[in-house]
PDB file of C-alpha atoms and ligand atoms in Angstrom:
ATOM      1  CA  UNK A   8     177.665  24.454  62.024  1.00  0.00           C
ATOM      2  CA  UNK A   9     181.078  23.629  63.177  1.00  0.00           C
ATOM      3  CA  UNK A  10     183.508  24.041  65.583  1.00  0.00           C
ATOM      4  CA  UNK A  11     186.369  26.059  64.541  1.00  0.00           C
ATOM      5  CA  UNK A  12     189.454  27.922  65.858  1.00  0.00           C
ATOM      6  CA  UNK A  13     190.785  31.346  64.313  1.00  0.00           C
ATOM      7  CA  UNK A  14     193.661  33.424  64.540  1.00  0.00           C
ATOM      8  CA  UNK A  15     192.824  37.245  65.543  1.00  0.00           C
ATOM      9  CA  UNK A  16     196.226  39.624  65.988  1.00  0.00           C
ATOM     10  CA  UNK A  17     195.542  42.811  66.814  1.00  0.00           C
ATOM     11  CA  UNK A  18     198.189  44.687  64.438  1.00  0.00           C
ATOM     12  CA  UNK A  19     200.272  47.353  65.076  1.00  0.00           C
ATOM     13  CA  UNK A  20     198.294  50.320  64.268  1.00  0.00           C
ATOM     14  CA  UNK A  21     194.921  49.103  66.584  1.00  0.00           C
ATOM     15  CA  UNK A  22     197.624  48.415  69.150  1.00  0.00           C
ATOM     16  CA  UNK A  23     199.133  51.843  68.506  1.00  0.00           C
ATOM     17  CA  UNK A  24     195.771  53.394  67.870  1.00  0.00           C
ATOM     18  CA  UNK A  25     194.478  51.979  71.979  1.00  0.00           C
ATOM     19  CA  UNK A  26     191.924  50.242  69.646  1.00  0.00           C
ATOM     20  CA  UNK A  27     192.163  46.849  71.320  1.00  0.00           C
ATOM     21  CA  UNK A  28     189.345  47.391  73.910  1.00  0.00           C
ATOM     22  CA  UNK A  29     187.778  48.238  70.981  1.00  0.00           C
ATOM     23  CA  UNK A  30     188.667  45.496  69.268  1.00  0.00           C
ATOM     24  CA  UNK A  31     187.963  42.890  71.843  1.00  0.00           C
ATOM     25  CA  UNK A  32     184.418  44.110  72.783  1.00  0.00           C
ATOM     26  CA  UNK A  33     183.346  44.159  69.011  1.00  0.00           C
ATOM     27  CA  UNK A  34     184.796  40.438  68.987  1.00  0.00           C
ATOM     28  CA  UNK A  35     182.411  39.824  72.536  1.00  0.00           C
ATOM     29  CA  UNK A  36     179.402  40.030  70.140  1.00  0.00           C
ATOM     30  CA  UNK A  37     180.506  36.611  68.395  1.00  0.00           C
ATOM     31  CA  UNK A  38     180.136  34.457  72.314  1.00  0.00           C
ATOM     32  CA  UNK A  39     183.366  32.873  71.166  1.00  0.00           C
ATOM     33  CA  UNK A  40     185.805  31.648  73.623  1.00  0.00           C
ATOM     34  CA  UNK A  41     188.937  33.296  74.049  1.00  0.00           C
ATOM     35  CA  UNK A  42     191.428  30.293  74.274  1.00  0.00           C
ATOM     36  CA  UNK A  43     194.811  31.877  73.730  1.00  0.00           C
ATOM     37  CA  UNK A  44     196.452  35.256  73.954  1.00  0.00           C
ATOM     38  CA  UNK A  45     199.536  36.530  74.066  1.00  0.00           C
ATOM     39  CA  UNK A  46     201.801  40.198  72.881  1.00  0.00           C
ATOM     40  CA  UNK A  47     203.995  38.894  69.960  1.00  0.00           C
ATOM     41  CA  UNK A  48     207.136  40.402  68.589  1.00  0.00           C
ATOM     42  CA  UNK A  49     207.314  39.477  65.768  1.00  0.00           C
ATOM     43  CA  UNK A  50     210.224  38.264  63.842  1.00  0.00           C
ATOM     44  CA  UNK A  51     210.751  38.385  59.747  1.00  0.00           C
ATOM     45  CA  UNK A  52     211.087  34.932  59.632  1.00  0.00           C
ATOM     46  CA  UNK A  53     207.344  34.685  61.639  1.00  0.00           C
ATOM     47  CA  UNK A  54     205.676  37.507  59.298  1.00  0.00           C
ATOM     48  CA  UNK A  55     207.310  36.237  56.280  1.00  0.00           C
ATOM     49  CA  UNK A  56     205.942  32.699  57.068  1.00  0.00           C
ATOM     50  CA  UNK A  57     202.915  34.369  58.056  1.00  0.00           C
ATOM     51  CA  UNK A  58     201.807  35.926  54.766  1.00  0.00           C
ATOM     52  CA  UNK A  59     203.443  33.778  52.143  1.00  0.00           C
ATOM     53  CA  UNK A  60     200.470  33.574  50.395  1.00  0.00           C
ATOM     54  CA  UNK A  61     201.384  36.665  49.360  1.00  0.00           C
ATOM     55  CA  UNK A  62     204.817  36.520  48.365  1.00  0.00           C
ATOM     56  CA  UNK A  63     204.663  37.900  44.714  1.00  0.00           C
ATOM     57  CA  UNK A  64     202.769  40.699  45.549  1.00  0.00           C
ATOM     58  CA  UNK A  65     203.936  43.784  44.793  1.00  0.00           C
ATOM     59  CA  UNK A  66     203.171  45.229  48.415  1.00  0.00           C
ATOM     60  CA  UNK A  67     204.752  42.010  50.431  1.00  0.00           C
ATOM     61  CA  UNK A  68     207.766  44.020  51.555  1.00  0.00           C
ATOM     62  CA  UNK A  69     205.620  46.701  52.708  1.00  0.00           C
ATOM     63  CA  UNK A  70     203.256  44.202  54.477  1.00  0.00           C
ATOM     64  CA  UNK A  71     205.685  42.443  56.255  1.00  0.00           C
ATOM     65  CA  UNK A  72     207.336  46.271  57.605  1.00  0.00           C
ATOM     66  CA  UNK A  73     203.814  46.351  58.974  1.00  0.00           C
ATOM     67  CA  UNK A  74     203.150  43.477  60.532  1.00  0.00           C
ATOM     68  CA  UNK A  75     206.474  44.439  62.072  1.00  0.00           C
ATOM     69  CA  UNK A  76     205.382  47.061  63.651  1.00  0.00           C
ATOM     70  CA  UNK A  77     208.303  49.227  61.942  1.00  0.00           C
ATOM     71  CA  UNK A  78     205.679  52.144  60.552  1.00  0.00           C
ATOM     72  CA  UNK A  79     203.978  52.111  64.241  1.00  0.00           C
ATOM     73  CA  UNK A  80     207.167  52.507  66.578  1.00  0.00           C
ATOM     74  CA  UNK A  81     205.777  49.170  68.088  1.00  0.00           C
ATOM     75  CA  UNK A  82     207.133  45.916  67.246  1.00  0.00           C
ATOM     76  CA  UNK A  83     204.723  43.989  68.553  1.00  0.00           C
ATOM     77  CA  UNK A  84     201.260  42.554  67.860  1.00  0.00           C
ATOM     78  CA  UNK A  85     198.794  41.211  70.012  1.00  0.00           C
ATOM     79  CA  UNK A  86     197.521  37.325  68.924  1.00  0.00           C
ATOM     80  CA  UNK A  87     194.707  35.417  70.108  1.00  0.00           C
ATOM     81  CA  UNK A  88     192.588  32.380  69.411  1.00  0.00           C
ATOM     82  CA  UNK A  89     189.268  32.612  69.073  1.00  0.00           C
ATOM     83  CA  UNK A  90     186.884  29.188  69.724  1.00  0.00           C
ATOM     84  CA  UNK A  91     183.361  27.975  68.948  1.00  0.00           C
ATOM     85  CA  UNK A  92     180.562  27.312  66.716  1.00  0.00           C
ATOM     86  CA  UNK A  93     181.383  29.230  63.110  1.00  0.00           C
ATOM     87  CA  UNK A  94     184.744  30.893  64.577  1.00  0.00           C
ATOM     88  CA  UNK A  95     186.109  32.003  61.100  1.00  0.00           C
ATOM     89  CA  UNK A  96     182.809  33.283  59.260  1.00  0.00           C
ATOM     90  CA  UNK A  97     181.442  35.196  62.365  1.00  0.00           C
ATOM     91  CA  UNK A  98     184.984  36.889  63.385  1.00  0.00           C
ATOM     92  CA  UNK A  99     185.432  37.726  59.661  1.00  0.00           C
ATOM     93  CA  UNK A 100     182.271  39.360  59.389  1.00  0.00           C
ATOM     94  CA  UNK A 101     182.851  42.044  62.410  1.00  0.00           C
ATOM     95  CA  UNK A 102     186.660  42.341  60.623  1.00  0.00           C
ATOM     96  CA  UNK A 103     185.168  43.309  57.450  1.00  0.00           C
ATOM     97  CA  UNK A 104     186.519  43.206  53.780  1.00  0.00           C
ATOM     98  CA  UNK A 105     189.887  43.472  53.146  1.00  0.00           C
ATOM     99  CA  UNK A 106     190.140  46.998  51.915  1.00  0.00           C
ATOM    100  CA  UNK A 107     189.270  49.388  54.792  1.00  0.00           C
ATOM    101  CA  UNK A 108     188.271  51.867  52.461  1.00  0.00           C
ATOM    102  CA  UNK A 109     185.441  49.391  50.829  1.00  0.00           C
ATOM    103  CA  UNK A 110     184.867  47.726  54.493  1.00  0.00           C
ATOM    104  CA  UNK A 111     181.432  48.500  55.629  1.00  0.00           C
ATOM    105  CA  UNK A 112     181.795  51.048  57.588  1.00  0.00           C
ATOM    106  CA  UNK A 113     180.279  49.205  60.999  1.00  0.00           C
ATOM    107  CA  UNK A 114     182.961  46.450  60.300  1.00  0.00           C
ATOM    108  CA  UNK A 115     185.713  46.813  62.820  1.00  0.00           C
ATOM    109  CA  UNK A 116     188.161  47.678  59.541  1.00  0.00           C
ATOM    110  CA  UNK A 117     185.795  50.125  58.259  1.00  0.00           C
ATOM    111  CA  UNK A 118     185.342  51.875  61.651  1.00  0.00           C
ATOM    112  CA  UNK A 119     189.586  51.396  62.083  1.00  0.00           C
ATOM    113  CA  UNK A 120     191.555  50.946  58.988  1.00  0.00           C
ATOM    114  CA  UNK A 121     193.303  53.427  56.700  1.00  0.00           C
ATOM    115  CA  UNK A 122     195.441  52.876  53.364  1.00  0.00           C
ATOM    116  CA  UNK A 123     198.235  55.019  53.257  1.00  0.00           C
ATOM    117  CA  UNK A 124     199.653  57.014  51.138  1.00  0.00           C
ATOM    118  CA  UNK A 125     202.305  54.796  50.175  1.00  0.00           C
ATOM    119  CA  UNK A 126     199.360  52.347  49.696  1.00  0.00           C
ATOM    120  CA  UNK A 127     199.674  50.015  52.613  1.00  0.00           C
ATOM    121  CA  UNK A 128     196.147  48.666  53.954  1.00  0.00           C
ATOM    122  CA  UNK A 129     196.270  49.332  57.661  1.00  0.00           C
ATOM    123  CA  UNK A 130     193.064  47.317  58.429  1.00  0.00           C
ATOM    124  CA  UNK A 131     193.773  47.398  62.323  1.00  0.00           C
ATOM    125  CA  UNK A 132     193.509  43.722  62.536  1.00  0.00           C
ATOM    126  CA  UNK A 133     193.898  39.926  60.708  1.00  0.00           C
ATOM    127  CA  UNK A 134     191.624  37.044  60.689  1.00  0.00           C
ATOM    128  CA  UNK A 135     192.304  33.335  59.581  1.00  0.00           C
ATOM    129  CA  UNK A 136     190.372  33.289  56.098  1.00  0.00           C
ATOM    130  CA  UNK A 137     189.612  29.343  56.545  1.00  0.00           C
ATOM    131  CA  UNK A 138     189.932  26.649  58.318  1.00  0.00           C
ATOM    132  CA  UNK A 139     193.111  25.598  56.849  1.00  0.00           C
ATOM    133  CA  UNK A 140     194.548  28.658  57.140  1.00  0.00           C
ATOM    134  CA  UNK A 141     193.587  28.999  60.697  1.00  0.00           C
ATOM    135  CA  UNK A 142     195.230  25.932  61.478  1.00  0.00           C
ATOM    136  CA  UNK A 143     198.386  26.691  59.785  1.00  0.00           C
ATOM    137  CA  UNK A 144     198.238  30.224  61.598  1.00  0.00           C
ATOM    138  CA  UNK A 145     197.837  28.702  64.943  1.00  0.00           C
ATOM    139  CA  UNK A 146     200.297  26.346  64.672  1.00  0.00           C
ATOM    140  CA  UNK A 147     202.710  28.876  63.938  1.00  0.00           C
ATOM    141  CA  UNK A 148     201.776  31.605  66.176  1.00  0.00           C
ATOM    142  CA  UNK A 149     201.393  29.516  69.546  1.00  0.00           C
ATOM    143  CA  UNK A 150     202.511  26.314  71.273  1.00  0.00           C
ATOM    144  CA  UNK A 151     199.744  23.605  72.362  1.00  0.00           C
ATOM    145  CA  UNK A 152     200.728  24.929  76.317  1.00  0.00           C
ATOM    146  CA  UNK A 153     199.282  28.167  75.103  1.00  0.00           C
ATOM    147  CA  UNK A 154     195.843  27.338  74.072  1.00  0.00           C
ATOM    148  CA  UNK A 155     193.661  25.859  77.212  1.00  0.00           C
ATOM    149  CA  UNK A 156     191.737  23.487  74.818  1.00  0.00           C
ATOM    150  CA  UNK A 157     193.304  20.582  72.598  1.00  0.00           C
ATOM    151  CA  UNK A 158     192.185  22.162  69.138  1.00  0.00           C
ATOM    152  CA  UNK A 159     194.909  20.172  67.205  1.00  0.00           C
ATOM    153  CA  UNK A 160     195.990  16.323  67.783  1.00  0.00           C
ATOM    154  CA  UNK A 161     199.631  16.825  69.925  1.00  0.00           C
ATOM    155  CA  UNK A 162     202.409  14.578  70.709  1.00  0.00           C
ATOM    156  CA  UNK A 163     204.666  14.670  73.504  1.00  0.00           C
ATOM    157  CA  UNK A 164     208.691  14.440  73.011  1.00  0.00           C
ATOM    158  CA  UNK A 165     211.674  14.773  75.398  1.00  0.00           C
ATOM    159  CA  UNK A 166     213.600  17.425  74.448  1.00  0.00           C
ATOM    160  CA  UNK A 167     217.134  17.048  75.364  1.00  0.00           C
ATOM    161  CA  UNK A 168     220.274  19.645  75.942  1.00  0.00           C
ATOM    162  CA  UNK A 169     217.777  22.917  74.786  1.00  0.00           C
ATOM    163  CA  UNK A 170     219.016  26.128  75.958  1.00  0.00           C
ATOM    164  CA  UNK A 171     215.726  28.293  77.519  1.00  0.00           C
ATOM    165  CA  UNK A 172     215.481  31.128  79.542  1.00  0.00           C
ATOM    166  CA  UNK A 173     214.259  31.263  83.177  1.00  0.00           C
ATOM    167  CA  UNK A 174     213.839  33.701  86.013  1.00  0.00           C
ATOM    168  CA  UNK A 175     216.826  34.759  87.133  1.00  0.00           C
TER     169      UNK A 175
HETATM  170  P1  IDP B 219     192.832  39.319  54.702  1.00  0.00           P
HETATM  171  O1  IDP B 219     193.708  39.965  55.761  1.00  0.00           O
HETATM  172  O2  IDP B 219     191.504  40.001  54.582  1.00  0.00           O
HETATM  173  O3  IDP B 219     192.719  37.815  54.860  1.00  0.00           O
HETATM  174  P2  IDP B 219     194.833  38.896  52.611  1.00  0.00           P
HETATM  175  O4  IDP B 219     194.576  38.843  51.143  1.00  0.00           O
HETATM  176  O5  IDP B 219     195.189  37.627  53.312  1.00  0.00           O
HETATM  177  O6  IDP B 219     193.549  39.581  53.284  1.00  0.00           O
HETATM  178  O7  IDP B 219     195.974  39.974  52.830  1.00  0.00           O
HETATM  179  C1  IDP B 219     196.701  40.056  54.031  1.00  0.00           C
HETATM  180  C2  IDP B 219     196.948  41.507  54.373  1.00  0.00           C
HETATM  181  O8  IDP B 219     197.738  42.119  53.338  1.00  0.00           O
HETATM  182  C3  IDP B 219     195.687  42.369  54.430  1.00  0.00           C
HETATM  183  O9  IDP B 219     195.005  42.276  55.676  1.00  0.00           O
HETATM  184  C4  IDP B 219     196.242  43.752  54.178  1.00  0.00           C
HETATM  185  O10 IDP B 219     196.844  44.305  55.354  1.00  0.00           O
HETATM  186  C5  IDP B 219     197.344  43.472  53.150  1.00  0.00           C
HETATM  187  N1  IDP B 219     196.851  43.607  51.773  1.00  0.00           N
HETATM  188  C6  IDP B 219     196.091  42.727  51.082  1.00  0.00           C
HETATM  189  N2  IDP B 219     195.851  43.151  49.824  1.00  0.00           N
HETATM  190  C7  IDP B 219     196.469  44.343  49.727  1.00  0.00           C
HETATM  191  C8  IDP B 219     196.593  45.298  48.636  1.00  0.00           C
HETATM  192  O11 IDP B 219     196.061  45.133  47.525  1.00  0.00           O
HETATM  193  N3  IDP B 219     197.315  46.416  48.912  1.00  0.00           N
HETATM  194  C9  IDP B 219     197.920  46.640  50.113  1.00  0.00           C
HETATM  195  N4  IDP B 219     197.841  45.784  51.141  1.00  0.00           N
HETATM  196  C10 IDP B 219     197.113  44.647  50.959  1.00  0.00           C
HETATM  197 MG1   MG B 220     194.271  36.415  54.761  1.00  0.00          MG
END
């Protein structure tokens, strides 16, 4: 038994399809902690990053248009961190296999996903496979301010001359 963090983002089509009640009550069943969440829009430099692990694939292009949000009219994606005992196994159980079409069909893809025609696996949502992967994810996907517990060592820095934006 350990302790782990995953990333969950709710992708386009389960935002598109209102499926992120859904979504979240399905995840309720795991008594994980929800310890960041946030709406993303997400950049090609972010989905690219994102799924570079499958770079030479012939569907990448495709995949990153998705995680885009450009076959949903919705660029965005909703991303959250998940927290506790077995985080990774027990999240990507309720996900379910890959495939929609070969998810079981209680799995939150199976219930959710489609392929298209164009052969695109819309499988509603994504879950860190490991726990390397989950900390690369959530290192890329949110700042240490946005998760309330310290999952990853952090440093603190002065950042000088940095142009942000602020209520006007
Ligand atoms: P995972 O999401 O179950 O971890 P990965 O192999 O990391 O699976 O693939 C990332 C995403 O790429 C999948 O969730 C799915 O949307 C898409 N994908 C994976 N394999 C295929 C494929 O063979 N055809 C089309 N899309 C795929
Ligand atoms: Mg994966």
């Amino acid at each position: 038994m350990a302790i782990q963090a995953t990333l969950i983002l709710i992708k386009p089509d389960g935002l598109k399809k209102s499926l992120t009640g859904n979504i979240l009550t399905r995840l309720s069943e795991t008594k994980l902690e929800i310890v960041g969440a946030k709406i993303v829009r997400v950049s090609r430099e972010l989905a690219e990053e994102h799924y570079k692990h499958l770079k030479d694939k012939p569907f990448f292009e495709d995949l990153i248009k998705y995680i885009q949000g450009e076959f949903h009219g919705r660029r965005k994606v909703m991303a959250l961190v998940y927290w506790g005992e077995d985080a990774i196994s027990k999240c990507r159980t309720l996900a379910g296999a890959t495939n929609p079409e070969e998810a079981d069909p209680t799995t939150i893809r199976g219930a959710y996903g489609r392929i298209t025609t164009s052969g695109v696996y819309e499988n509603v949502i994504h879950v860190s496979a490991n726990e390397k992967e989950a900390e690369r994810e959530i290192k890329l996907w949110f700042k240490p301010d946005e998760i309330i517990v310290n999952i990853y060592p952090t440093k603190e820095i002065i950042e000088k001359e940095k142009k942000v934006r602020i209520w006007a």
